[in-house]
Coordinates of C-alpha atoms in Angstrom, one line a residue:
M1 CA -18.8 -8.3 -40.4
R2 CA -19.9 -5.8 -37.8
H3 CA -22.2 -8.0 -35.8
L4 CA -21.2 -8.5 -32.1
A5 CA -20.8 -12.1 -30.8
L6 CA -21.5 -10.8 -27.3
P7 CA -24.7 -9.3 -26.1
L8 CA -24.5 -5.7 -24.8
T9 CA -25.2 -6.9 -21.2
A10 CA -21.9 -8.9 -21.3
L11 CA -19.6 -6.1 -22.5
V12 CA -18.8 -3.8 -19.6
V13 CA -18.1 -4.1 -15.9
S14 CA -16.8 -0.8 -14.5
F15 CA -14.5 -0.5 -11.5
G16 CA -14.6 3.2 -10.5
G17 CA -12.0 5.4 -12.1
S18 CA -9.3 2.8 -12.5
G19 CA -11.0 1.4 -15.6
C20 CA -10.1 -2.0 -17.0
G21 CA -6.5 -1.4 -18.1
D22 CA -5.3 -4.8 -16.8
A23 CA -6.7 -8.2 -16.1
G24 CA -6.4 -7.8 -12.3
A25 CA -8.7 -4.7 -12.3
C26 CA -11.5 -6.8 -13.8
G27 CA -11.8 -9.4 -11.1
T28 CA -11.9 -13.2 -11.2
G29 CA -13.7 -14.5 -14.2
F30 CA -13.3 -11.4 -16.3
A31 CA -10.5 -10.1 -18.5
A32 CA -9.6 -6.7 -20.0
E33 CA -10.3 -6.3 -23.7
N34 CA -10.0 -2.9 -25.4
G35 CA -10.4 -1.1 -22.2
R36 CA -13.5 -3.1 -21.1
C37 CA -14.1 -6.1 -18.8
V38 CA -15.5 -9.1 -20.6
P39 CA -16.4 -12.5 -19.2
V40 CA -14.0 -15.4 -19.7
C41 CA -15.0 -19.0 -20.2
S42 CA -12.9 -21.8 -18.9
E43 CA -13.0 -23.6 -22.3
P44 CA -13.8 -22.6 -25.9
C45 CA -17.5 -22.4 -26.6
G46 CA -19.0 -24.7 -29.3
E47 CA -20.7 -23.9 -32.5
H48 CA -23.5 -21.4 -32.3
A49 CA -22.5 -20.5 -28.7
F50 CA -20.8 -17.6 -27.1
C51 CA -19.3 -16.7 -23.7
D52 CA -22.1 -15.1 -21.7
E53 CA -21.7 -13.1 -18.5
T54 CA -22.6 -14.7 -15.1
P55 CA -21.9 -13.3 -11.6
E56 CA -18.8 -15.5 -11.5
G57 CA -17.5 -14.6 -14.9
G58 CA -18.4 -16.4 -18.2
A59 CA -20.4 -19.5 -19.2
C60 CA -21.1 -20.8 -22.6
A61 CA -24.6 -20.0 -23.9
C62 CA -26.4 -20.7 -27.1
A63 CA -27.0 -17.8 -29.5
P64 CA -30.6 -16.6 -30.0
G65 CA -32.6 -19.2 -31.9
Y66 CA -30.4 -22.1 -30.6
A67 CA -30.8 -24.4 -27.6
G68 CA -29.4 -27.7 -26.2
D69 CA -25.9 -29.1 -25.9
P70 CA -24.6 -28.9 -28.5
C71 CA -26.5 -25.8 -29.6
E72 CA -29.1 -26.6 -32.4
W73 CA -31.6 -24.4 -34.2
V74 CA -35.0 -24.3 -32.5
G75 CA -36.3 -21.2 -34.2
V76 CA -37.1 -17.6 -33.3
L77 CA -40.6 -17.0 -34.8
A78 CA -43.5 -17.8 -32.5
D79 CA -46.7 -19.2 -34.0
P80 CA -45.5 -19.8 -37.6
E81 CA -49.0 -21.4 -38.3
F82 CA -50.9 -18.1 -37.6
T83 CA -53.1 -19.4 -34.8
D84 CA -52.5 -16.7 -32.3
P85 CA -53.3 -13.0 -33.2
E86 CA -51.5 -11.8 -30.0
V87 CA -48.2 -13.2 -31.2
W88 CA -48.6 -11.3 -34.5
S89 CA -49.3 -8.0 -32.7
D90 CA -47.1 -6.0 -35.1
T91 CA -49.8 -6.5 -37.8
K92 CA -50.8 -3.2 -39.5
N93 CA -53.1 -1.5 -42.0
G94 CA -55.8 -4.1 -41.8
A95 CA -54.0 -7.4 -42.4
T96 CA -55.5 -10.0 -40.0
V97 CA -54.6 -13.3 -38.4
I98 CA -57.6 -15.7 -38.5
P99 CA -56.9 -18.7 -36.2
L100 CA -59.9 -20.9 -37.3
A101 CA -59.6 -20.3 -41.0
Q102 CA -58.6 -23.4 -43.0
G103 CA -55.3 -23.2 -44.8
R104 CA -53.7 -25.9 -47.0
G105 CA -54.9 -29.4 -46.2
N106 CA -56.8 -29.5 -42.9
E107 CA -54.5 -27.1 -41.0
L108 CA -56.1 -24.1 -39.3
G109 CA -54.8 -20.6 -39.1
I110 CA -54.0 -18.1 -41.9
A111 CA -52.9 -14.5 -42.3
S112 CA -55.3 -12.7 -44.6
F113 CA -54.9 -9.6 -46.9
Q114 CA -57.9 -8.3 -48.7
A115 CA -57.8 -5.8 -51.6
S116 CA -57.8 -2.7 -49.4
V117 CA -54.9 -4.1 -47.4
T118 CA -52.7 -4.8 -50.4
C119 CA -53.4 -1.2 -51.5
S120 CA -52.4 0.3 -48.2
A121 CA -49.2 -1.7 -47.4
G122 CA -50.9 -3.9 -44.8
S123 CA -48.5 -6.5 -43.3
V124 CA -48.3 -9.2 -40.7
A125 CA -45.0 -9.1 -38.7
Q126 CA -43.0 -10.1 -35.7
V127 CA -39.9 -8.6 -34.1
V128 CA -37.5 -11.3 -33.0
E129 CA -34.0 -11.5 -31.6
M130 CA -31.7 -12.9 -34.3
P131 CA -28.2 -14.4 -33.8
S132 CA -25.2 -12.7 -35.4
Y133 CA -24.1 -14.1 -38.8
E134 CA -20.9 -15.3 -37.2
L135 CA -22.7 -17.4 -34.6
A136 CA -25.5 -18.6 -36.8
E137 CA -25.6 -20.8 -39.9
P138 CA -27.2 -19.8 -43.3
L139 CA -30.9 -19.5 -42.7
V140 CA -34.0 -19.4 -45.0
V141 CA -37.6 -18.3 -44.7
T142 CA -40.1 -21.0 -45.6
I143 CA -43.5 -19.7 -46.6
S144 CA -46.8 -21.2 -47.9
Y145 CA -49.2 -18.8 -49.6
R146 CA -51.8 -18.2 -52.3
V147 CA -52.7 -15.1 -54.2
Q148 CA -55.3 -13.7 -56.6
N149 CA -55.0 -10.6 -58.7
V150 CA -52.1 -9.0 -56.9
T151 CA -48.8 -7.7 -58.2
G152 CA -46.8 -9.9 -55.9
V153 CA -45.9 -10.9 -52.3
V154 CA -42.8 -10.0 -50.4
V155 CA -40.9 -11.2 -47.3
G156 CA -39.4 -8.3 -45.5
Y157 CA -36.5 -8.2 -42.9
G158 CA -34.3 -5.5 -41.7
G159 CA -35.5 -3.1 -44.3
V160 CA -35.0 -5.5 -47.2
F161 CA -38.0 -6.8 -49.2
R162 CA -37.6 -9.9 -51.2
E163 CA -40.4 -10.7 -53.7
L164 CA -41.6 -14.3 -53.8
V165 CA -42.1 -16.5 -56.9
D166 CA -45.2 -15.4 -58.7
A167 CA -47.9 -17.7 -57.3
A168 CA -50.5 -16.2 -59.6
L169 CA -49.1 -18.5 -62.3
W170 CA -50.8 -21.6 -60.7
P171 CA -53.9 -22.2 -58.7
G172 CA -54.0 -23.2 -55.0
W173 CA -51.3 -23.0 -52.4
S174 CA -47.6 -22.4 -53.2
V175 CA -46.1 -24.6 -50.5
D176 CA -42.9 -24.2 -48.6
Q177 CA -41.3 -21.7 -50.9
R178 CA -37.7 -20.9 -49.7
V179 CA -36.0 -17.5 -49.4
C180 CA -32.4 -17.2 -48.4
L181 CA -31.8 -14.6 -45.7
G182 CA -29.2 -11.9 -46.3
E183 CA -27.0 -10.0 -43.8
A184 CA -29.8 -7.6 -42.8
A185 CA -31.6 -10.6 -41.2
Y186 CA -28.9 -11.2 -38.6
G187 CA -27.9 -9.6 -35.3
G188 CA -30.2 -8.1 -32.7
P189 CA -33.9 -7.4 -33.0
V190 CA -35.1 -7.8 -36.6
R191 CA -38.7 -7.2 -37.9
F192 CA -39.9 -10.0 -40.2
E193 CA -43.0 -9.4 -42.2
V194 CA -45.2 -10.5 -45.1
A195 CA -46.9 -8.0 -47.3
A196 CA -48.0 -7.1 -50.9
S197 CA -45.0 -6.3 -53.0
E198 CA -46.4 -3.2 -54.8
R199 CA -49.7 -1.6 -55.6
A200 CA -50.9 -1.0 -59.1
P201 CA -51.6 2.6 -60.2
D202 CA -55.4 1.9 -60.2
C203 CA -55.3 0.2 -56.8
F204 CA -57.9 2.4 -55.0
T205 CA -60.1 3.1 -58.0
A206 CA -60.5 -0.6 -58.9
P207 CA -59.2 -2.6 -55.9
T208 CA -59.0 -6.4 -56.5
G209 CA -56.9 -9.2 -55.1
T210 CA -56.2 -11.2 -52.0
I211 CA -53.2 -12.8 -50.3
E212 CA -53.4 -15.7 -47.8
V213 CA -50.4 -17.0 -45.9
D214 CA -50.6 -20.4 -44.3
R215 CA -47.2 -20.8 -42.7
F216 CA -44.1 -18.6 -42.2
D217 CA -41.0 -19.9 -40.5
I218 CA -37.2 -19.6 -40.4
V219 CA -35.1 -22.8 -40.7
P220 CA -31.5 -23.7 -41.6
A221 CA -30.6 -23.6 -45.2
N222 CA -29.5 -26.7 -47.1
P223 CA -25.8 -27.1 -47.8
G224 CA -24.7 -24.7 -50.5
E225 CA -28.2 -23.2 -50.9
C226 CA -27.4 -19.6 -49.8
P227 CA -24.4 -17.4 -50.6
A228 CA -22.5 -15.7 -47.8
P229 CA -22.8 -11.9 -47.6
G230 CA -20.7 -10.3 -50.4
T231 CA -20.6 -13.5 -52.5
V232 CA -22.2 -15.1 -55.6
L233 CA -23.1 -18.7 -56.0
D234 CA -20.7 -20.1 -58.6
G235 CA -19.8 -16.7 -59.9
D236 CA -17.1 -18.2 -62.1
A237 CA -19.5 -20.6 -63.7
E238 CA -17.5 -23.7 -62.8
G239 CA -20.4 -26.0 -62.2
L240 CA -20.6 -25.8 -58.4
E241 CA -23.6 -27.6 -56.9
D242 CA -26.7 -25.3 -56.4
G243 CA -25.0 -22.6 -58.5
W244 CA -26.3 -21.6 -61.9
Q245 CA -29.8 -22.7 -62.8
F246 CA -31.3 -22.9 -66.3
D247 CA -34.7 -23.2 -67.9
V248 CA -36.0 -23.5 -71.5
Q249 CA -39.5 -22.6 -72.5
M250 CA -41.6 -25.6 -73.6
L251 CA -43.6 -23.5 -76.1
G252 CA -42.2 -22.6 -79.5
E253 CA -39.8 -24.1 -82.0
G254 CA -36.1 -24.8 -82.2
E255 CA -33.4 -26.4 -80.1
T256 CA -32.8 -23.5 -77.7
E257 CA -29.9 -24.3 -75.4
A258 CA -29.1 -23.3 -71.8
G259 CA -26.3 -24.5 -69.5
L260 CA -22.7 -24.2 -68.5
T261 CA -20.4 -24.3 -71.6
A262 CA -16.7 -25.1 -71.5
G263 CA -14.5 -22.5 -73.3
A264 CA -17.3 -20.0 -73.7
G265 CA -16.4 -17.7 -70.8
D266 CA -13.7 -15.2 -70.1
G267 CA -10.3 -16.4 -71.1
A268 CA -11.8 -19.6 -72.6
S269 CA -13.1 -20.7 -69.2
S270 CA -16.5 -22.1 -68.6
G271 CA -19.4 -19.7 -68.9
A272 CA -23.1 -19.6 -68.2
R273 CA -24.8 -19.6 -71.6
I274 CA -28.2 -19.3 -73.3
R275 CA -28.5 -19.7 -77.0
K276 CA -31.3 -19.6 -79.6
P277 CA -30.3 -20.9 -83.1
P278 CA -31.5 -19.0 -86.1
G279 CA -35.3 -19.4 -86.6
A280 CA -35.9 -20.8 -83.1
T281 CA -38.6 -19.1 -81.0
R282 CA -38.2 -20.8 -77.6
R283 CA -37.0 -18.6 -74.8
A284 CA -34.3 -19.6 -72.3
R285 CA -33.2 -18.0 -69.0
M286 CA -30.5 -18.6 -66.4
W287 CA -29.9 -17.3 -62.9
T288 CA -27.8 -17.6 -59.8
K289 CA -28.0 -16.1 -56.3
I290 CA -26.1 -13.1 -55.0
S291 CA -25.9 -11.9 -51.3
V292 CA -25.5 -8.1 -51.2
P293 CA -23.7 -6.9 -48.1
R294 CA -24.8 -3.9 -46.0
Q295 CA -22.8 -0.7 -46.4
T296 CA -21.4 -1.1 -42.9
T297 CA -19.7 -4.3 -44.2
L298 CA -18.8 -3.2 -47.7
P299 CA -19.1 0.5 -48.6
S300 CA -20.8 1.3 -51.9
P301 CA -21.6 -2.2 -53.1
A302 CA -21.5 -2.9 -56.8
L303 CA -22.0 -5.9 -59.1
R304 CA -19.5 -6.7 -61.9
F305 CA -19.7 -9.4 -64.5
W306 CA -18.2 -10.4 -67.9
H307 CA -20.6 -11.0 -70.8
K308 CA -20.6 -11.5 -74.5
A309 CA -23.9 -11.2 -76.5
A310 CA -24.8 -11.8 -80.1
A311 CA -25.7 -8.7 -82.1
R312 CA -29.2 -7.5 -83.0
Y313 CA -30.7 -8.8 -79.8
I314 CA -31.4 -7.3 -76.4
Y315 CA -30.9 -9.3 -73.2
R316 CA -32.7 -8.5 -69.9
V317 CA -30.9 -8.6 -66.6
D318 CA -33.1 -8.9 -63.5
L319 CA -32.2 -8.6 -59.8
G320 CA -35.0 -9.8 -57.6
T321 CA -36.7 -13.2 -57.9
R322 CA -36.5 -15.3 -61.0
P323 CA -39.2 -13.9 -63.2
S324 CA -41.6 -15.6 -65.7
F325 CA -40.5 -16.0 -69.3
G326 CA -40.7 -12.6 -71.0
V327 CA -41.2 -10.8 -67.7
V328 CA -38.8 -8.4 -66.0
R329 CA -40.1 -7.6 -62.5
M330 CA -37.0 -5.9 -61.0
P331 CA -34.8 -4.8 -63.8
L332 CA -31.1 -4.3 -63.2
G333 CA -30.2 -3.5 -66.8
T334 CA -30.3 -4.3 -70.4
I335 CA -27.4 -5.8 -72.5
V336 CA -27.4 -4.8 -76.2
G337 CA -25.6 -7.5 -78.1
D338 CA -22.7 -6.5 -80.3
D339 CA -20.6 -9.8 -80.4
I340 CA -17.9 -8.1 -78.2
A341 CA -16.8 -9.4 -74.8
R342 CA -17.3 -6.7 -72.2
T343 CA -17.3 -6.3 -68.4
S344 CA -20.1 -4.3 -66.9
T345 CA -20.4 -2.8 -63.4
F346 CA -23.8 -1.9 -61.9
C347 CA -24.1 -0.1 -58.6
L348 CA -26.3 -2.0 -56.2
P349 CA -28.9 0.4 -55.0
P350 CA -29.8 0.7 -51.3
H351 CA -33.0 -1.3 -51.5
T352 CA -30.8 -4.4 -52.2
H353 CA -28.3 -3.9 -49.4
G354 CA -28.4 -6.8 -46.9
G355 CA -30.5 -9.1 -49.0
V356 CA -30.1 -12.2 -51.2
F357 CA -31.6 -12.0 -54.7
D358 CA -31.7 -14.0 -57.9
L359 CA -29.5 -12.5 -60.6
A360 CA -31.4 -13.6 -63.8
F361 CA -30.6 -13.2 -67.5
A362 CA -33.0 -13.8 -70.4
R363 CA -33.4 -13.0 -74.1
G364 CA -35.4 -9.9 -74.8
T365 CA -36.3 -8.5 -78.2
G366 CA -34.7 -9.2 -81.6
I367 CA -35.2 -10.7 -85.0
T368 CA -36.3 -14.4 -84.9
E369 CA -34.2 -15.4 -87.9
D370 CA -31.0 -14.3 -86.1
E371 CA -29.0 -16.3 -83.7
A372 CA -29.3 -15.1 -80.1
E373 CA -26.6 -16.0 -77.6
L374 CA -25.5 -14.6 -74.2
V375 CA -22.6 -15.8 -72.1
V376 CA -22.0 -14.6 -68.6
D377 CA -18.9 -15.2 -66.4
R378 CA -16.8 -13.7 -63.5
V379 CA -19.8 -12.5 -61.5
E380 CA -18.6 -10.7 -58.4
I381 CA -19.6 -8.2 -55.8
T382 CA -17.2 -5.3 -55.3
S383 CA -17.1 -1.8 -53.8
D384 CA -17.1 1.3 -56.0
D385 CA -16.9 4.8 -54.5
A386 CA -18.9 6.2 -57.4
C387 CA -21.9 4.2 -56.2
G388 CA -22.3 6.6 -53.2
T389 CA -23.5 6.0 -49.7
S390 CA -27.2 7.1 -49.8
S391 CA -29.5 4.7 -47.9
E392 CA -32.8 6.3 -49.0
V393 CA -32.5 6.8 -52.8
F394 CA -29.8 5.7 -55.2
D395 CA -27.3 8.3 -56.5
P396 CA -29.4 11.4 -55.7
S397 CA -26.9 13.8 -57.4
L398 CA -26.3 11.5 -60.4
D399 CA -22.5 11.0 -59.9
S400 CA -22.3 7.2 -60.4
A401 CA -20.8 7.1 -63.9
P402 CA -19.1 5.3 -65.5
N403 CA -21.1 2.5 -63.8
R404 CA -24.3 1.5 -65.4
W405 CA -27.7 2.7 -64.1
P406 CA -29.3 -0.1 -62.1
G407 CA -32.9 -0.1 -63.4
A408 CA -32.7 0.4 -67.1
L409 CA -35.1 -1.1 -69.7
L410 CA -34.7 -0.8 -73.4
G411 CA -36.9 -2.0 -76.4
L412 CA -35.4 -2.7 -79.8
V413 CA -37.0 -1.3 -83.0
P414 CA -35.8 -3.4 -86.0
N415 CA -33.1 -1.8 -88.1
V416 CA -32.8 1.2 -85.9
E417 CA -30.1 1.9 -83.4
P418 CA -31.3 1.4 -79.8
G419 CA -31.3 4.2 -77.3
I420 CA -29.5 4.2 -73.9
V421 CA -30.2 4.9 -70.3
Q422 CA -27.0 6.3 -68.6
V423 CA -25.5 8.6 -66.1
T424 CA -23.1 11.1 -67.6
N425 CA -20.5 12.8 -65.4
D426 CA -19.1 16.3 -66.1
A427 CA -22.3 17.1 -68.0
P428 CA -22.5 20.9 -68.9
E429 CA -26.3 20.7 -68.2
A430 CA -25.9 19.3 -64.7
L431 CA -27.3 21.2 -61.7
P432 CA -25.3 21.6 -58.5
P433 CA -24.3 20.0 -56.2
G434 CA -23.2 17.1 -58.4
S435 CA -21.7 17.2 -61.9
G436 CA -23.7 14.4 -63.5
V437 CA -27.2 13.8 -65.1
L438 CA -29.3 10.8 -65.8
E439 CA -30.0 10.7 -69.5
I440 CA -32.6 8.7 -71.5
R441 CA -31.4 9.0 -75.1
Y442 CA -33.7 7.8 -77.8
T443 CA -33.3 7.5 -81.6
N444 CA -36.8 7.2 -83.0
S445 CA -40.5 7.9 -82.4
Q446 CA -41.3 4.3 -81.5
A447 CA -38.7 4.1 -78.7
R448 CA -39.5 2.3 -75.5
L449 CA -37.0 3.1 -72.7
E450 CA -37.3 3.4 -69.0
A451 CA -35.1 4.3 -66.0
Q452 CA -36.4 2.8 -62.8
T453 CA -35.4 3.4 -59.2
W454 CA -36.7 2.6 -55.7
V455 CA -37.1 5.2 -52.9
R456 CA -37.7 4.6 -49.3
V457 CA -40.9 6.5 -48.5
P458 CA -40.3 9.1 -45.7
T459 CA -42.4 9.0 -42.5
P460 CA -45.4 11.4 -42.8
T461 CA -46.8 13.7 -40.1
A462 CA -50.4 14.8 -39.5
D463 CA -49.8 17.9 -41.7
E464 CA -47.2 16.8 -44.2
G465 CA -47.0 13.8 -46.5
P466 CA -43.9 12.1 -48.2
I467 CA -42.7 13.7 -51.4
L468 CA -40.0 12.9 -54.0
R469 CA -38.6 16.0 -55.8
F470 CA -36.4 15.9 -58.8
Q471 CA -35.6 18.0 -61.9
S472 CA -36.3 17.1 -65.6
N473 CA -35.1 18.7 -68.8
A474 CA -37.2 17.6 -71.8
P475 CA -37.1 18.8 -75.4
A476 CA -39.8 21.2 -76.6
N477 CA -40.6 18.7 -79.3
P478 CA -39.7 15.3 -78.0
G479 CA -41.4 13.2 -80.7
V480 CA -42.4 10.6 -78.1
E481 CA -44.4 10.5 -74.9
L482 CA -42.3 11.4 -71.8
F483 CA -43.7 10.8 -68.3
W484 CA -43.1 9.6 -64.8
A485 CA -45.1 6.9 -63.0
L486 CA -45.2 5.2 -59.6
G487 CA -45.9 1.5 -59.0
S488 CA -45.6 -1.7 -61.0
A489 CA -47.7 -1.2 -64.2
I490 CA -48.0 1.2 -67.0
D491 CA -50.7 0.7 -69.6
R492 CA -49.9 3.8 -71.7
P493 CA -48.2 7.1 -71.2
V494 CA -50.0 10.0 -69.6
C495 CA -49.6 13.4 -71.3
A496 CA -50.8 15.8 -68.6
D497 CA -52.3 19.0 -70.0
L498 CA -51.7 18.2 -73.7
P499 CA -54.8 18.2 -76.0
G500 CA -56.5 14.8 -76.0
C501 CA -54.7 13.5 -72.9
V502 CA -56.4 10.9 -70.8
V503 CA -55.1 10.6 -67.3
L504 CA -55.4 6.9 -66.3
S505 CA -53.9 7.2 -62.8
P506 CA -53.2 9.7 -60.1
L507 CA -49.8 8.0 -59.8
S508 CA -48.7 9.0 -63.3
N509 CA -48.0 12.3 -65.1
G510 CA -46.4 13.8 -68.1
L511 CA -43.2 15.8 -68.0
D512 CA -43.2 19.5 -68.8
L513 CA -41.7 20.1 -72.2
G514 CA -39.0 22.6 -73.2
G515 CA -37.8 25.6 -71.2
G516 CA -34.8 23.9 -69.5
W517 CA -34.9 22.4 -66.1
R518 CA -38.3 22.0 -64.4
D519 CA -39.1 21.0 -60.9
V520 CA -41.1 17.7 -60.6
P521 CA -42.8 17.1 -57.2
V522 CA -44.2 13.6 -56.8
C523 CA -46.4 12.8 -53.7
L524 CA -45.7 9.3 -52.4
P525 CA -48.3 7.1 -50.6
P526 CA -48.1 7.8 -46.9
E527 CA -49.2 4.2 -46.0
W528 CA -45.9 2.9 -47.5
A529 CA -43.7 4.9 -45.0
G530 CA -40.5 2.9 -44.5
R531 CA -41.1 0.7 -47.5
W532 CA -39.5 1.0 -50.9
F533 CA -41.6 2.3 -53.7
R534 CA -40.8 2.1 -57.4
V535 CA -40.4 5.3 -59.5
R536 CA -40.4 5.0 -63.3
L537 CA -39.1 7.6 -65.8
A538 CA -40.3 6.5 -69.2
V539 CA -40.2 7.1 -72.9
R540 CA -43.1 5.5 -74.9
P541 CA -44.0 5.6 -78.6
S542 CA -45.9 8.5 -80.1
D543 CA -48.8 8.0 -82.4
G544 CA -48.0 7.9 -86.1
P545 CA -45.4 6.3 -88.3
L546 CA -41.8 5.6 -87.4
E547 CA -39.5 8.7 -87.5
V548 CA -35.8 8.3 -87.0
F549 CA -34.1 11.2 -85.1
E550 CA -30.7 12.3 -86.3
P551 CA -29.0 13.2 -84.0
P552 CA -30.7 11.3 -81.1
R553 CA -32.9 13.2 -78.6
S554 CA -32.6 13.1 -74.8
V555 CA -34.5 13.8 -71.7
L556 CA -32.4 14.6 -68.6
F557 CA -33.0 14.1 -64.9
D558 CA -31.1 15.5 -61.8
N559 CA -31.2 16.0 -58.0
F560 CA -33.5 13.4 -56.5
E561 CA -34.6 14.4 -53.0
L562 CA -37.0 12.9 -50.4
D563 CA -38.9 15.0 -47.9
T564 CA -42.3 15.7 -46.5
D565 CA -44.6 18.5 -47.7
P566 CA -47.9 20.0 -46.7
E567 CA -49.1 19.6 -50.3
C568 CA -49.0 15.8 -50.0
P569 CA -51.4 13.6 -48.0
G570 CA -50.1 12.9 -44.5
L571 CA -51.3 10.6 -41.7

């Protein structure tokens, strides 16, 4: 870990030109360490404490958020009940703290987000001093909230935004939901915030929805609740407590199974398994938690796992917050079953670095009369140079192959080979500076495929707004609808200037067809500067009967770049 156990004020005491080359030069109560004078304590400091500097040398002191003897957690967030607007002075874009508003029960104080605020990335926030991970213990955010007609709610810290469980599924307050904090939440000043997760493409034309937050606090995690940075809870599917979780849908027919299964994993070890017998219709899902390290701790983080899936079915992989049945909110990838055991490696894109997320697996599309089974084992976080080091947009030059694209969605057309979303290295069509391209390859006119990514919106100026630029190379006669979109929802494709096109949203547009590589400029919402925003590159079915393409057809993408531009709205 890179976090320092000592505050900066305790690191250096200089003594003219002699430096601190030996203990005597530092004076009583200090010692030389790597050319610097550091305080020395007379005895080892206890848990959650460090040797702090005093005029006489060193004395044990509790890390930020801890107090007492021994040091115990007392918290860092002021006013977790939202009763003092001055404490939440970092609030922006119209979110408000209402001290006398009634929250859950008879408690007073809420943070309120109206429709315009969820559109414009409004948030309530505090900047607090956090202990280093080495001096702290695993910590979680606890939050109580209720929502109406919004795409979701996120807790943000250190540039990471973790979506909460979808509270729109039930009325009233979602009480004391818990979110494990990742490495980005520890060490130095950290901004904690609550905000809307995304905005829908029609947000400003038909704004709806509210968010209310009743309580927001940071408390110690339960034993085994949160993985350490760079680890996975029960990655080997051995049945560790608080590891893999399983759920089976109540609706439907058949004895669908979900659980750890002896002998089903890699090398006949235990594996996490969901299985639908032939004819059954109930869905099952399984998930565990992973803690993605920052690149300063582990360069180019990647996720690797073993899996075996029954043929003629597609299985969804989600990396975010355990979604509802049949819903993929933050897709990591898609597994196409072929009854062969495989190991897949996904680069972990920069919007995940430093956070803790649910890694969830669920059955997608297939034929009901077939058996559907997925087994997962040996889940681990590793480093892979091909994943790159960009902190603003994943793999801008498309050089991450042979790793899988993190954000692929596929749909299955019965009795037709599925398409694929992949990065191809040494592609003859690639543009400099890299040698790879992102390819969406599809096999029929009813194909539904998507490559998603998240970009950190650049800070605008008064004259220039944030922009994403990339290149696309689409067939002259694609046989499907090809388009890009921003945000969380797509109702139907947008076909730009083609005859009969209906543009549903200013945040969507069709791709230019034929003619080789084309520049694609996409203005990003300036209100979301510093936040991550979803970009979707999609294939959707064309009108008319099914047509199978032999050979398959492809649309290519290359050179993703973030900037500001006078053609885009600024501040």
